mmCIF file with all atom_site columns, C-alpha atoms in Angstrom:
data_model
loop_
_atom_site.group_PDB
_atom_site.id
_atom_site.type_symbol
_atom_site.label_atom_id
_atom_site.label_alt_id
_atom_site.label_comp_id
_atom_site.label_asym_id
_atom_site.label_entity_id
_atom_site.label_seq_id
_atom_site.pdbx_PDB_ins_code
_atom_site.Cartn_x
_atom_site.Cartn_y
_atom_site.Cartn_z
_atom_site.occupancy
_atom_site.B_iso_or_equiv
_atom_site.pdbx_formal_charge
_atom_site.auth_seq_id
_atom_site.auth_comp_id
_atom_site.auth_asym_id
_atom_site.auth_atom_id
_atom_site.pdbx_PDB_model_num
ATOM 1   C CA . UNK O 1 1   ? 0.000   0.000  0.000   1.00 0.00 ? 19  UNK O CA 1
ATOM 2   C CA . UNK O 1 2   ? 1.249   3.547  -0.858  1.00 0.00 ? 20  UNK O CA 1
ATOM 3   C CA . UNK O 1 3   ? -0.122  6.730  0.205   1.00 0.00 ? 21  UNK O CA 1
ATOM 4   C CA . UNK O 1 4   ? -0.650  9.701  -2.371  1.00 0.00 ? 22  UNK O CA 1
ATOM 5   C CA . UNK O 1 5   ? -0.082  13.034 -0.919  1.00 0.00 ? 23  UNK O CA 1
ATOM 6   C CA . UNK O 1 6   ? -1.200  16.064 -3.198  1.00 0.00 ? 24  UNK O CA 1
ATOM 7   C CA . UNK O 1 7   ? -0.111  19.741 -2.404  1.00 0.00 ? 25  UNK O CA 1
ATOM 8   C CA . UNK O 1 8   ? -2.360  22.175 -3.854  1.00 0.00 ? 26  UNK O CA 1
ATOM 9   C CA . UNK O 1 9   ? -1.443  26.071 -3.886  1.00 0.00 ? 27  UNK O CA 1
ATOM 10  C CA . UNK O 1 10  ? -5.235  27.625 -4.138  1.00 0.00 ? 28  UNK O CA 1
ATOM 11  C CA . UNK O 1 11  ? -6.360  30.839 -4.918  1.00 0.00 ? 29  UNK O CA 1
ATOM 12  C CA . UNK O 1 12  ? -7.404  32.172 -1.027  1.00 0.00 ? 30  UNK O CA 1
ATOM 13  C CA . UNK O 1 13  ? -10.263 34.069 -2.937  1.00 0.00 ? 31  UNK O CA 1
ATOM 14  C CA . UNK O 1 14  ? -11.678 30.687 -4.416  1.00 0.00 ? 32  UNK O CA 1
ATOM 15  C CA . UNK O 1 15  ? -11.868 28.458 -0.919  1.00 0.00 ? 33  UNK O CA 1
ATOM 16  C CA . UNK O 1 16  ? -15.125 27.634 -1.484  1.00 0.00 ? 34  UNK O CA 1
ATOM 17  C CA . UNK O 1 17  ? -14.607 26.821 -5.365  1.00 0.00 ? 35  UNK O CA 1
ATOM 18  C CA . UNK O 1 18  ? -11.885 24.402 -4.082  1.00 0.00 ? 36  UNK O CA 1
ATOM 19  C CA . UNK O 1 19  ? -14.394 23.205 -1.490  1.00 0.00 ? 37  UNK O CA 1
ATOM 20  C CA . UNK O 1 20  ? -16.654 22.225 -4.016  1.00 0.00 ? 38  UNK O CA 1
ATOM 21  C CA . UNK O 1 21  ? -13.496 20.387 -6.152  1.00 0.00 ? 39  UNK O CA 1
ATOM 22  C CA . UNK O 1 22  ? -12.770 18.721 -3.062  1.00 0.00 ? 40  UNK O CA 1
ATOM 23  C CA . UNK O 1 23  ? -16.355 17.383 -2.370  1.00 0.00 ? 41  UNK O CA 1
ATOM 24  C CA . UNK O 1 24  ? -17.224 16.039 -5.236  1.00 0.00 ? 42  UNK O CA 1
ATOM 25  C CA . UNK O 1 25  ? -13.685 13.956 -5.303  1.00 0.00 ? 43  UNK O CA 1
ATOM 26  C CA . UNK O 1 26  ? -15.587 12.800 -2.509  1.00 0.00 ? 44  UNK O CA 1
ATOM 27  C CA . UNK O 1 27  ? -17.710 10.845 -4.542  1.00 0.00 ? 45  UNK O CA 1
ATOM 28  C CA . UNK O 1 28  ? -15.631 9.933  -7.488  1.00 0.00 ? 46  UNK O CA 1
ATOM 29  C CA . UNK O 1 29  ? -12.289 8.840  -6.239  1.00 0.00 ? 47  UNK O CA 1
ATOM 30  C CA . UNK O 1 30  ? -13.546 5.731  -3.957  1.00 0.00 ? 48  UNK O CA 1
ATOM 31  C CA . UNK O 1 31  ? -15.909 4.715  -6.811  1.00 0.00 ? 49  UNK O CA 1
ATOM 32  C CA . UNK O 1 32  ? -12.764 4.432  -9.145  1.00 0.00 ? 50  UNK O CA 1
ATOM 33  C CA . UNK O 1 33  ? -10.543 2.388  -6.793  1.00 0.00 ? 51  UNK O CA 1
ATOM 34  C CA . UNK O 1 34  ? -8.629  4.473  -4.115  1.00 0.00 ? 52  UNK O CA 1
ATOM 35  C CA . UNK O 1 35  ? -9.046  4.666  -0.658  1.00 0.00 ? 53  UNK O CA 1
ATOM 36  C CA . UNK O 1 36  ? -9.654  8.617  0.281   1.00 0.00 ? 54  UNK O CA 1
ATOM 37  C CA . UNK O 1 37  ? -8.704  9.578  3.351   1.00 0.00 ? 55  UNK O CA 1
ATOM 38  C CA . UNK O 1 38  ? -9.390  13.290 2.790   1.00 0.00 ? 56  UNK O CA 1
ATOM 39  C CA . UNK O 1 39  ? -9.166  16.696 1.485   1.00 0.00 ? 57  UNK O CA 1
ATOM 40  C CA . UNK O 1 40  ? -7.912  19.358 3.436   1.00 0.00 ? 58  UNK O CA 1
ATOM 41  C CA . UNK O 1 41  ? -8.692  22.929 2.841   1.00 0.00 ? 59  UNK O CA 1
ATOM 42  C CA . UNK O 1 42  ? -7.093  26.176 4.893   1.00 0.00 ? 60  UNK O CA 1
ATOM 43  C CA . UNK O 1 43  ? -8.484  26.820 8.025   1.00 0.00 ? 61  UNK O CA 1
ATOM 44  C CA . UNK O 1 44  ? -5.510  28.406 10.090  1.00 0.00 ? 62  UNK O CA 1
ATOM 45  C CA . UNK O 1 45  ? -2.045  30.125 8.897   1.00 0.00 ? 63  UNK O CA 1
ATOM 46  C CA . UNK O 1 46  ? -1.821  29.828 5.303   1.00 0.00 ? 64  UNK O CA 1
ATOM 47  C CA . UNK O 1 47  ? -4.798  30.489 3.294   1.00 0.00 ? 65  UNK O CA 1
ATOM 48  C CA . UNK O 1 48  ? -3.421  29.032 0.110   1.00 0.00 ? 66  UNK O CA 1
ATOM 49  C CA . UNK O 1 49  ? -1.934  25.549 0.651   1.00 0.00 ? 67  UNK O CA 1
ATOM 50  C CA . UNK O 1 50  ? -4.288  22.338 0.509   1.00 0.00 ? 68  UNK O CA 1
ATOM 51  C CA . UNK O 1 51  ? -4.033  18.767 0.677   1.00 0.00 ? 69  UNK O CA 1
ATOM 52  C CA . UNK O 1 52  ? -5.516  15.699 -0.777  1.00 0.00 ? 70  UNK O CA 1
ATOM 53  C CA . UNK O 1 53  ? -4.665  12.487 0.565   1.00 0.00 ? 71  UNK O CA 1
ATOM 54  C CA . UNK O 1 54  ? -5.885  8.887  -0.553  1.00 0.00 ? 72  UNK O CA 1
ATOM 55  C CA . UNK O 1 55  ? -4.401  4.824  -0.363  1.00 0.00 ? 73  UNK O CA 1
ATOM 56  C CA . UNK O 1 56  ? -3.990  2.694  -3.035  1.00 0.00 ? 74  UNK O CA 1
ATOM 57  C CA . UNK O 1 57  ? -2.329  -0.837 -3.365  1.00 0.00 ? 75  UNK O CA 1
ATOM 58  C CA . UNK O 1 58  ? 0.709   0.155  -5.941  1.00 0.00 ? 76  UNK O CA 1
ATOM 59  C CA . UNK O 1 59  ? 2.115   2.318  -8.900  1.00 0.00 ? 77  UNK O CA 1
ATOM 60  C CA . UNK O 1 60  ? 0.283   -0.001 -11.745 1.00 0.00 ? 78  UNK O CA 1
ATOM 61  C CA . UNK O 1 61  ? -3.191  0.268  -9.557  1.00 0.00 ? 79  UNK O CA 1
ATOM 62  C CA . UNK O 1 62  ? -2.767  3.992  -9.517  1.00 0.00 ? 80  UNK O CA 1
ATOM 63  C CA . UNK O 1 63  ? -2.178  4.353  -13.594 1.00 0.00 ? 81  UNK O CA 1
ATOM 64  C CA . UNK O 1 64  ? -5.261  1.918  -13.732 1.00 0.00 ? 82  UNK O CA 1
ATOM 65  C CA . UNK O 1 65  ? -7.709  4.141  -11.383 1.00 0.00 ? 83  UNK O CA 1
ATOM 66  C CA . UNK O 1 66  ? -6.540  6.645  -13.280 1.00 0.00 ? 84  UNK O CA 1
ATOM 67  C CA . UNK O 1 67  ? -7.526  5.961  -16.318 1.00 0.00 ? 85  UNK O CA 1
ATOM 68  C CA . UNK O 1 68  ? -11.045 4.873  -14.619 1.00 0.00 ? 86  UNK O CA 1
ATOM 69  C CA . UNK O 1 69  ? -11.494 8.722  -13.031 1.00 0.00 ? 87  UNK O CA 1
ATOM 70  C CA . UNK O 1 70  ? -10.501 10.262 -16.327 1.00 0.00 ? 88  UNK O CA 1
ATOM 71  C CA . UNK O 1 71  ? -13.277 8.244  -17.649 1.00 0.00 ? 89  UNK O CA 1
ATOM 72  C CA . UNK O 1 72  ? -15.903 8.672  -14.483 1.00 0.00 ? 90  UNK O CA 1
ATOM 73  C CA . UNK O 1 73  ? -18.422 11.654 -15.891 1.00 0.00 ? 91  UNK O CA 1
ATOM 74  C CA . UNK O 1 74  ? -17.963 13.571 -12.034 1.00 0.00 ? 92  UNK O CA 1
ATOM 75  C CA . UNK O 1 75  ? -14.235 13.203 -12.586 1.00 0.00 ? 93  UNK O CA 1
ATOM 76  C CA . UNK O 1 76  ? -14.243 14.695 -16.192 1.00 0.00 ? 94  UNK O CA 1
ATOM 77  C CA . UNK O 1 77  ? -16.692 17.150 -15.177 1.00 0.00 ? 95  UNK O CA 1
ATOM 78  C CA . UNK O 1 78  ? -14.433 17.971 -11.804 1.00 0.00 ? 96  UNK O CA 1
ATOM 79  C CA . UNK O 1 79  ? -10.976 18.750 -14.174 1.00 0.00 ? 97  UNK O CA 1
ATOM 80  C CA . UNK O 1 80  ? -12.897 20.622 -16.350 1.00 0.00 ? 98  UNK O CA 1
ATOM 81  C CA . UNK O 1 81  ? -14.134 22.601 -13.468 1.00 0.00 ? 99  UNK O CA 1
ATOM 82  C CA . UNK O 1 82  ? -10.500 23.525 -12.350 1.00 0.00 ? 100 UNK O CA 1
ATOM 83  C CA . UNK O 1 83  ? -9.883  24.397 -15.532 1.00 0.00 ? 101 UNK O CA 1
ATOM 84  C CA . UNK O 1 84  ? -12.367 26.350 -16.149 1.00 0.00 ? 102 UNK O CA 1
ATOM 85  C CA . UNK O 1 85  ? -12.236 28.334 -12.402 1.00 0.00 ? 103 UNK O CA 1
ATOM 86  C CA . UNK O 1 86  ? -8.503  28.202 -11.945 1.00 0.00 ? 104 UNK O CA 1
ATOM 87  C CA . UNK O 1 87  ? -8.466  27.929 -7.772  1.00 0.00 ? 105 UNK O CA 1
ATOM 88  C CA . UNK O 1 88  ? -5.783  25.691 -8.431  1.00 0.00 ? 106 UNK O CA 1
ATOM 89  C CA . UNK O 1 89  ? -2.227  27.651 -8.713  1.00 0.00 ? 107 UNK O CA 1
ATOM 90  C CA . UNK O 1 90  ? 0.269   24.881 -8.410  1.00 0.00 ? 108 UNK O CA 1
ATOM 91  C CA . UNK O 1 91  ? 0.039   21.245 -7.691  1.00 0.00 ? 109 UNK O CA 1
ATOM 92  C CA . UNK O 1 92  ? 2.318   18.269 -6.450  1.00 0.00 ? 110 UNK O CA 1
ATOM 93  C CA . UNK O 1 93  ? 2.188   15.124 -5.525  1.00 0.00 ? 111 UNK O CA 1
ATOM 94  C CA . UNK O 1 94  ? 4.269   12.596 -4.023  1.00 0.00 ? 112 UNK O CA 1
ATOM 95  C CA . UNK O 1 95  ? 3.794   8.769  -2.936  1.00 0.00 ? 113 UNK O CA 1
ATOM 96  C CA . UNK O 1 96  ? 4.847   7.153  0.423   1.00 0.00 ? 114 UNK O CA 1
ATOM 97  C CA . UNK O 1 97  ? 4.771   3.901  2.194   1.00 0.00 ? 115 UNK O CA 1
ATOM 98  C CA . UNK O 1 98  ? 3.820   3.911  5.220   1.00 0.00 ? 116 UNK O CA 1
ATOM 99  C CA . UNK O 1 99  ? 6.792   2.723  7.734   1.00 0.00 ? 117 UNK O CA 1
ATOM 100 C CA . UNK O 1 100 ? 5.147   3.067  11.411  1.00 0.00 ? 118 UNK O CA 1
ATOM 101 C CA . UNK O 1 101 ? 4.704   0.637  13.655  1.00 0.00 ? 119 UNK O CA 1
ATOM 102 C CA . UNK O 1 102 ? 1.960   -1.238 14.058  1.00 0.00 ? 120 UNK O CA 1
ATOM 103 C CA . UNK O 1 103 ? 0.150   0.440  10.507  1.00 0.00 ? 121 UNK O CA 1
ATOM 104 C CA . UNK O 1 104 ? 3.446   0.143  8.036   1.00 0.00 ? 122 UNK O CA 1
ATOM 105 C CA . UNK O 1 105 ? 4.811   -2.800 9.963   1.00 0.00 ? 123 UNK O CA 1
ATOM 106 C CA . UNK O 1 106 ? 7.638   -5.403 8.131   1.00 0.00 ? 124 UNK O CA 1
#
């Protein structure tokens, strides 16, 4: 199992627009085959960094789901969204196992 973590730099005047992004991942990311643990919008300190956080088994299942929320109609419709509102400024992502006792164990 490795852990997706995805930095977003927002637009602090388009919270709610990235709000919105964030819900309706929501929906379509565990219906395409990743465990979501959460989005994570500003709150306190900065008011333009974001995260979005989700499991999934390997490198090949993540190129598979994907493919499968490129082709989900919520997750076309939620890129084209971004697109079209531009809250998101900047985005990374990076992958990590988890290596904690008792959760990332031997």
């Amino acid at each position: 199992m490795i852990t997706c973590f995805i930095r977003y730099e927002i637009d602090p005047f388009k919270r709610e627009e990235f709000a919105t992004y964030s819900r309706n991942w929501g929906e379509a990311i565990p219906r395409c085959g990743a465990d979501l643990v959460g989005y994570f919008g500003p709150h306190e300190g900065s008011a333009t960094t974001a995260y979005g956080v989700y499991n999934i088994e390997s490198l090949a299942a993540y190129e598979a789901y994907r493919a499968r929320l490129a082709a989900d109609p919520l997750g076309r419709e939620n890129y084209a969204f971004s697109r079209r509102e531009r809250f998101i400024l900047k985005e990374d992502r990076i992958f990590l196992k988890n290596v904690s006792s008792p959760a990332g164990g031997k």
